[in-house]
Amino acid sequence: MPAAASAAPLYEQYNLTPVLGSFSEIKGYQALARSCGKNLPAFLHFNSRMNRLGLGSIEAQELFSHMDMLAGLNIKCVMSHFACADEADHELNEVQFTVFSDLASHFPDAQKSLCNSSGAFLGDKYHFDLVRAGMAIYGLNPTPDAPNPMRPVVSLQVPVIRTRIVYPGAVVGYSATYRFEKETPLATVSAGYADGLSWSLENKGALYFKGYKCPVRGRISMDLTTVDLSSVPPNDRPKPGEYMEVLGPNQSADDLARASGTIGYEVLTHLGQRYERHYLNQA
């Protein structure tokens, strides 16, 4: 979140609290505080060996020697971020905990926050005051070496727009990367890589219909994907206008990610804007 004075209306209107992770961001937010004529709340971000964002060790020592550098700011929380929390035994987890604990000790009145989704499952001692869950909120597995403790919250169905029968020797899709050895029923659905179905799912991903797995055949097109309906009993096969499952009870975002050679985060963030979205409030 930018700390420039030009952002003042947004901070005031929406009661926003920025995370500050550099001296330039601190100075910019102090200028905003002066223009508002009052102390402003902020989170302070320290680098604890991830080396992505946050004040580094030299900057931290300079700050601790001159705490007046935070004049005009009400530091509500100090934070850092785990790099390897999804690997419970990774040595960096304990290193980051020790480094952060030392940094946070300079702010006894502020809350402390280190854990992301995976960090929340490392143990109570890592929790401090605040846990900043991300992937877990969306039902992705924050403990990849164990069963998913979260419930999925995203489902995705796409419509069938054409069915057909192909015969031995037939091919499907761009570059004819799949050739059929037998008579095969197919369905083409209205979704492709423009909608977040990875191009890498060529000939190895799957959709589902009534619980039956329907493998992707051929390449994923921009707007279209073709699947094999051989596993579906003839009387149960989908017709144009019916929907097939991309994400749901038979295939989680993490499952689709494994088939795509990526992570569940990428699957969910790549879902396109062309889907009709329905938000359900379920207890």
Tab-separated table of C-alpha atoms in Angstrom:
chain	number	residue	atom	x	y	z
A	1	MET	CA	0.000	0.000	0.000
A	2	PRO	CA	1.600	3.328	-1.015
A	3	ALA	CA	2.298	5.735	1.798
A	4	ALA	CA	2.398	8.848	-0.387
A	5	ALA	CA	0.492	11.935	0.675
A	6	SER	CA	-1.676	11.572	-2.441
A	7	ALA	CA	-3.163	8.442	-0.847
A	8	ALA	CA	-4.420	10.379	2.185
A	9	PRO	CA	-8.090	10.366	1.130
A	10	LEU	CA	-8.052	6.568	0.768
A	11	TYR	CA	-6.436	5.997	4.147
A	12	GLU	CA	-8.920	8.301	5.845
A	13	GLN	CA	-11.995	7.122	3.939
A	14	TYR	CA	-11.387	3.393	4.416
A	15	ASN	CA	-9.495	3.470	7.717
A	16	LEU	CA	-6.513	1.678	6.158
A	17	THR	CA	-3.346	0.699	8.004
A	18	PRO	CA	-0.298	0.211	5.753
A	19	VAL	CA	2.589	-2.212	6.147
A	20	LEU	CA	5.855	-0.255	6.017
A	21	GLY	CA	8.984	-2.131	5.028
A	22	SER	CA	11.557	0.477	4.011
A	23	PHE	CA	12.847	3.851	5.188
A	24	SER	CA	11.320	5.536	2.137
A	25	GLU	CA	7.892	4.096	2.995
A	26	ILE	CA	8.279	5.207	6.616
A	27	LYS	CA	9.216	8.741	5.560
A	28	GLY	CA	6.351	8.919	3.094
A	29	TYR	CA	3.851	7.845	5.734
A	30	GLN	CA	5.296	10.322	8.232
A	31	ALA	CA	4.655	13.076	5.695
A	32	LEU	CA	1.058	11.917	5.517
A	33	ALA	CA	0.827	11.952	9.325
A	34	ARG	CA	2.115	15.520	9.417
A	35	SER	CA	-0.390	16.614	6.784
A	36	CYS	CA	-3.185	15.006	8.838
A	37	GLY	CA	-1.909	16.579	12.051
A	38	LYS	CA	-2.067	13.320	14.006
A	39	ASN	CA	-0.248	10.056	14.655
A	40	LEU	CA	-1.189	7.350	12.176
A	41	PRO	CA	-1.269	3.553	12.726
A	42	ALA	CA	1.106	1.312	10.823
A	43	PHE	CA	2.478	-2.229	10.679
A	44	LEU	CA	6.269	-2.479	10.486
A	45	HIS	CA	7.723	-5.235	8.297
A	46	PHE	CA	11.148	-6.778	9.014
A	47	ASN	CA	13.117	-9.156	6.815
A	48	SER	CA	13.861	-12.313	8.789
A	49	ARG	CA	15.891	-14.090	6.053
A	50	MET	CA	13.317	-14.427	3.296
A	51	ASN	CA	14.953	-11.438	1.548
A	52	ARG	CA	11.873	-10.321	-0.285
A	53	LEU	CA	10.358	-7.374	1.608
A	54	GLY	CA	10.951	-5.672	4.935
A	55	LEU	CA	13.680	-3.755	6.765
A	56	GLY	CA	16.992	-5.612	6.641
A	57	SER	CA	19.325	-6.245	9.555
A	58	ILE	CA	21.457	-3.119	8.997
A	59	GLU	CA	18.354	-0.958	8.623
A	60	ALA	CA	16.864	-2.545	11.745
A	61	GLN	CA	19.929	-1.751	13.844
A	62	GLU	CA	19.912	1.834	12.603
A	63	LEU	CA	16.239	2.108	13.519
A	64	PHE	CA	16.752	0.638	16.992
A	65	SER	CA	19.485	3.207	17.613
A	66	HIS	CA	17.228	6.062	16.513
A	67	MET	CA	13.644	5.139	17.367
A	68	ASP	CA	12.667	8.768	16.813
A	69	MET	CA	12.741	7.793	13.118
A	70	LEU	CA	9.203	6.530	13.772
A	71	ALA	CA	7.932	9.870	15.074
A	72	GLY	CA	4.311	10.460	14.113
A	73	LEU	CA	3.587	6.767	13.694
A	74	ASN	CA	1.700	4.425	15.988
A	75	ILE	CA	3.274	1.014	15.380
A	76	LYS	CA	0.380	-1.348	15.968
A	77	CYS	CA	2.162	-4.515	14.873
A	78	VAL	CA	5.597	-5.764	13.796
A	79	MET	CA	5.633	-8.579	11.269
A	80	SER	CA	7.732	-10.808	9.075
A	81	HIS	CA	6.966	-13.696	6.743
A	82	PHE	CA	7.894	-17.391	6.683
A	83	ALA	CA	9.718	-18.644	3.604
A	84	CYS	CA	9.507	-22.416	4.145
A	85	ALA	CA	6.624	-23.030	6.548
A	86	ASP	CA	5.078	-25.560	4.165
A	87	GLU	CA	8.121	-27.744	4.956
A	88	ALA	CA	7.644	-28.340	8.672
A	89	ASP	CA	11.189	-29.610	9.265
A	90	HIS	CA	12.997	-26.938	7.257
A	91	GLU	CA	15.816	-25.392	9.302
A	92	LEU	CA	14.946	-21.877	8.158
A	93	ASN	CA	11.682	-21.964	10.137
A	94	GLU	CA	13.519	-21.935	13.465
A	95	VAL	CA	16.061	-19.406	12.191
A	96	GLN	CA	13.286	-17.023	11.189
A	97	PHE	CA	11.488	-17.535	14.498
A	98	THR	CA	14.643	-16.617	16.443
A	99	VAL	CA	15.485	-13.625	14.258
A	100	PHE	CA	11.952	-12.284	14.366
A	101	SER	CA	11.620	-12.790	18.127
A	102	ASP	CA	14.737	-10.641	18.638
A	103	LEU	CA	13.500	-7.922	16.276
A	104	ALA	CA	10.029	-7.876	17.811
A	105	SER	CA	11.428	-7.497	21.332
A	106	HIS	CA	12.203	-3.864	20.534
A	107	PHE	CA	8.440	-3.184	20.299
A	108	PRO	CA	6.975	-4.531	23.556
A	109	ASP	CA	3.681	-2.678	23.134
A	110	ALA	CA	3.040	-3.780	19.539
A	111	GLN	CA	1.423	-6.985	18.398
A	112	LYS	CA	3.604	-9.541	16.620
A	113	SER	CA	2.869	-11.539	13.462
A	114	LEU	CA	4.987	-14.120	11.640
A	115	CYS	CA	2.679	-16.902	10.441
A	116	ASN	CA	1.168	-17.389	7.035
A	117	SER	CA	-1.264	-20.259	6.413
A	118	SER	CA	1.368	-22.981	6.618
A	119	GLY	CA	3.072	-21.336	9.585
A	120	ALA	CA	-0.151	-21.578	11.557
A	121	PHE	CA	0.267	-25.369	11.562
A	122	LEU	CA	3.878	-25.401	12.801
A	123	GLY	CA	2.856	-25.051	16.441
A	124	ASP	CA	1.569	-22.583	19.015
A	125	LYS	CA	4.909	-20.917	19.712
A	126	TYR	CA	5.015	-19.509	16.172
A	127	HIS	CA	1.596	-17.869	16.367
A	128	PHE	CA	2.464	-14.741	18.362
A	129	ASP	CA	-0.555	-12.369	18.300
A	130	LEU	CA	-1.766	-12.476	14.709
A	131	VAL	CA	-1.800	-15.162	12.012
A	132	ARG	CA	-2.100	-13.881	8.452
A	133	ALA	CA	-3.861	-16.705	6.640
A	134	GLY	CA	-3.880	-16.634	2.856
A	135	MET	CA	-4.228	-19.874	0.908
A	136	ALA	CA	-6.035	-21.641	3.750
A	137	ILE	CA	-8.916	-19.159	3.531
A	138	TYR	CA	-9.575	-20.454	0.004
A	139	GLY	CA	-9.433	-24.119	0.967
A	140	LEU	CA	-5.942	-24.853	-0.369
A	141	ASN	CA	-3.816	-27.275	1.617
A	142	PRO	CA	-1.344	-25.450	3.912
A	143	THR	CA	0.134	-28.806	5.010
A	144	PRO	CA	1.130	-30.465	1.721
A	145	ASP	CA	2.663	-33.507	3.454
A	146	ALA	CA	-0.590	-34.282	5.268
A	147	PRO	CA	-4.327	-34.405	4.473
A	148	ASN	CA	-5.859	-30.999	3.879
A	149	PRO	CA	-7.285	-29.637	7.161
A	150	MET	CA	-9.300	-26.996	5.282
A	151	ARG	CA	-12.625	-27.239	3.500
A	152	PRO	CA	-12.675	-26.182	-0.179
A	153	VAL	CA	-14.580	-22.977	-0.821
A	154	VAL	CA	-14.334	-22.686	-4.615
A	155	SER	CA	-16.134	-24.822	-7.173
A	156	LEU	CA	-16.131	-24.373	-10.918
A	157	GLN	CA	-18.373	-25.859	-13.602
A	158	VAL	CA	-18.122	-25.173	-17.327
A	159	PRO	CA	-20.767	-25.793	-20.013
A	160	VAL	CA	-20.607	-28.425	-22.727
A	161	ILE	CA	-21.139	-26.814	-26.118
A	162	ARG	CA	-20.636	-29.788	-28.444
A	163	THR	CA	-20.442	-33.574	-28.288
A	164	ARG	CA	-19.308	-35.942	-31.023
A	165	ILE	CA	-18.045	-39.443	-31.769
A	166	VAL	CA	-14.609	-39.857	-33.362
A	167	TYR	CA	-13.185	-43.009	-34.929
A	168	PRO	CA	-9.817	-44.793	-34.930
A	169	GLY	CA	-7.109	-42.635	-36.468
A	170	ALA	CA	-8.901	-39.348	-35.730
A	171	VAL	CA	-7.032	-36.491	-34.026
A	172	VAL	CA	-8.212	-33.567	-31.912
A	173	GLY	CA	-7.082	-30.007	-31.277
A	174	TYR	CA	-4.213	-27.829	-32.428
A	175	SER	CA	-1.108	-29.661	-33.689
A	176	ALA	CA	-3.053	-32.963	-33.567
A	177	THR	CA	-1.249	-34.044	-30.396
A	178	TYR	CA	-3.732	-36.827	-29.586
A	179	ARG	CA	-4.672	-39.639	-31.970
A	180	PHE	CA	-7.534	-42.003	-31.104
A	181	GLU	CA	-7.070	-45.749	-31.331
A	182	LYS	CA	-10.738	-46.592	-30.982
A	183	GLU	CA	-14.201	-45.101	-31.351
A	184	THR	CA	-14.450	-42.427	-28.656
A	185	PRO	CA	-17.180	-40.051	-27.426
A	186	LEU	CA	-15.966	-36.493	-26.852
A	187	ALA	CA	-17.300	-33.298	-25.291
A	188	THR	CA	-15.982	-29.817	-25.952
A	189	VAL	CA	-16.509	-27.314	-23.141
A	190	SER	CA	-16.530	-23.554	-23.186
A	191	ALA	CA	-13.343	-22.840	-21.210
A	192	GLY	CA	-9.671	-22.650	-22.068
A	193	TYR	CA	-6.420	-21.026	-21.074
A	194	ALA	CA	-8.042	-17.580	-21.218
A	195	ASP	CA	-10.225	-18.817	-18.360
A	196	GLY	CA	-7.385	-20.224	-16.262
A	197	LEU	CA	-7.173	-23.798	-17.539
A	198	SER	CA	-3.434	-24.205	-17.949
A	199	TRP	CA	-2.079	-24.950	-21.416
A	200	SER	CA	0.095	-27.583	-19.683
A	201	LEU	CA	-3.012	-29.735	-19.074
A	202	GLU	CA	-2.657	-31.000	-22.637
A	203	ASN	CA	-3.400	-34.726	-22.683
A	204	LYS	CA	-3.004	-35.122	-18.907
A	205	GLY	CA	-5.650	-33.060	-17.105
A	206	ALA	CA	-9.255	-34.082	-16.557
A	207	LEU	CA	-12.760	-32.774	-15.935
A	208	TYR	CA	-15.561	-34.684	-14.230
A	209	PHE	CA	-19.180	-35.411	-15.041
A	210	LYS	CA	-21.431	-37.039	-12.428
A	211	GLY	CA	-18.289	-38.248	-10.695
A	212	TYR	CA	-16.764	-39.835	-13.804
A	213	LYS	CA	-13.254	-38.760	-14.736
A	214	CYS	CA	-13.043	-37.403	-18.284
A	215	PRO	CA	-9.429	-36.936	-19.462
A	216	VAL	CA	-8.400	-33.922	-21.538
A	217	ARG	CA	-7.641	-34.885	-25.096
A	218	GLY	CA	-5.438	-32.663	-27.222
A	219	ARG	CA	-4.289	-29.170	-26.459
A	220	ILE	CA	-6.113	-26.607	-24.357
A	221	SER	CA	-7.307	-23.814	-26.654
A	222	MET	CA	-7.893	-20.213	-25.679
A	223	ASP	CA	-11.630	-20.704	-25.170
A	224	LEU	CA	-12.179	-24.447	-25.575
A	225	THR	CA	-11.185	-27.779	-24.054
A	226	THR	CA	-12.068	-31.241	-25.306
A	227	VAL	CA	-12.443	-34.265	-23.018
A	228	ASP	CA	-12.936	-37.999	-23.419
A	229	LEU	CA	-16.322	-39.316	-22.228
A	230	SER	CA	-15.459	-43.028	-22.490
A	231	SER	CA	-15.752	-43.542	-18.729
A	232	VAL	CA	-19.304	-42.174	-18.635
A	233	PRO	CA	-22.093	-44.682	-19.292
A	234	PRO	CA	-23.819	-43.861	-22.608
A	235	ASN	CA	-27.147	-42.968	-20.937
A	236	ASP	CA	-25.399	-40.588	-18.522
A	237	ARG	CA	-23.233	-38.657	-20.964
A	238	PRO	CA	-23.590	-34.869	-20.948
A	239	LYS	CA	-25.500	-32.977	-23.554
A	240	PRO	CA	-24.814	-29.438	-24.785
A	241	GLY	CA	-25.881	-26.999	-22.087
A	242	GLU	CA	-25.016	-29.336	-19.229
A	243	TYR	CA	-22.031	-28.568	-17.004
A	244	MET	CA	-18.817	-30.425	-16.220
A	245	GLU	CA	-16.775	-30.049	-13.059
A	246	VAL	CA	-13.375	-28.373	-13.161
A	247	LEU	CA	-13.184	-27.790	-9.409
A	248	GLY	CA	-15.469	-29.480	-6.931
A	249	PRO	CA	-15.932	-32.660	-4.903
A	250	ASN	CA	-13.941	-34.771	-7.377
A	251	GLN	CA	-11.082	-32.366	-8.086
A	252	SER	CA	-9.654	-29.726	-5.758
A	253	ALA	CA	-7.574	-26.742	-6.836
A	254	ASP	CA	-4.534	-28.574	-5.453
A	255	ASP	CA	-5.408	-31.643	-7.557
A	256	LEU	CA	-5.686	-29.532	-10.694
A	257	ALA	CA	-2.438	-27.783	-9.777
A	258	ARG	CA	-0.575	-31.091	-9.565
A	259	ALA	CA	-1.861	-32.052	-13.012
A	260	SER	CA	-0.783	-28.648	-14.323
A	261	GLY	CA	2.664	-28.753	-12.722
A	262	THR	CA	1.994	-25.703	-10.564
A	263	ILE	CA	0.476	-24.742	-7.188
A	264	GLY	CA	-3.104	-24.240	-6.049
A	265	TYR	CA	-2.533	-20.514	-5.595
A	266	GLU	CA	-1.815	-20.139	-9.299
A	267	VAL	CA	-4.896	-22.150	-10.257
A	268	LEU	CA	-7.205	-19.899	-8.228
A	269	THR	CA	-5.575	-16.586	-9.142
A	270	HIS	CA	-5.655	-17.465	-12.844
A	271	LEU	CA	-9.394	-18.062	-12.981
A	272	GLY	CA	-10.624	-15.635	-15.614
A	273	GLN	CA	-13.148	-12.842	-15.445
A	274	ARG	CA	-15.599	-14.478	-17.836
A	275	TYR	CA	-17.074	-16.840	-15.275
A	276	GLU	CA	-20.421	-16.062	-13.720
A	277	ARG	CA	-19.757	-15.974	-9.998
A	278	HIS	CA	-22.154	-17.007	-7.252
A	279	TYR	CA	-21.288	-16.289	-3.622
A	280	LEU	CA	-22.928	-18.544	-1.092
A	281	ASN	CA	-23.159	-17.930	2.635
A	282	GLN	CA	-23.001	-21.368	4.213
A	283	ALA	CA	-22.562	-22.107	7.921
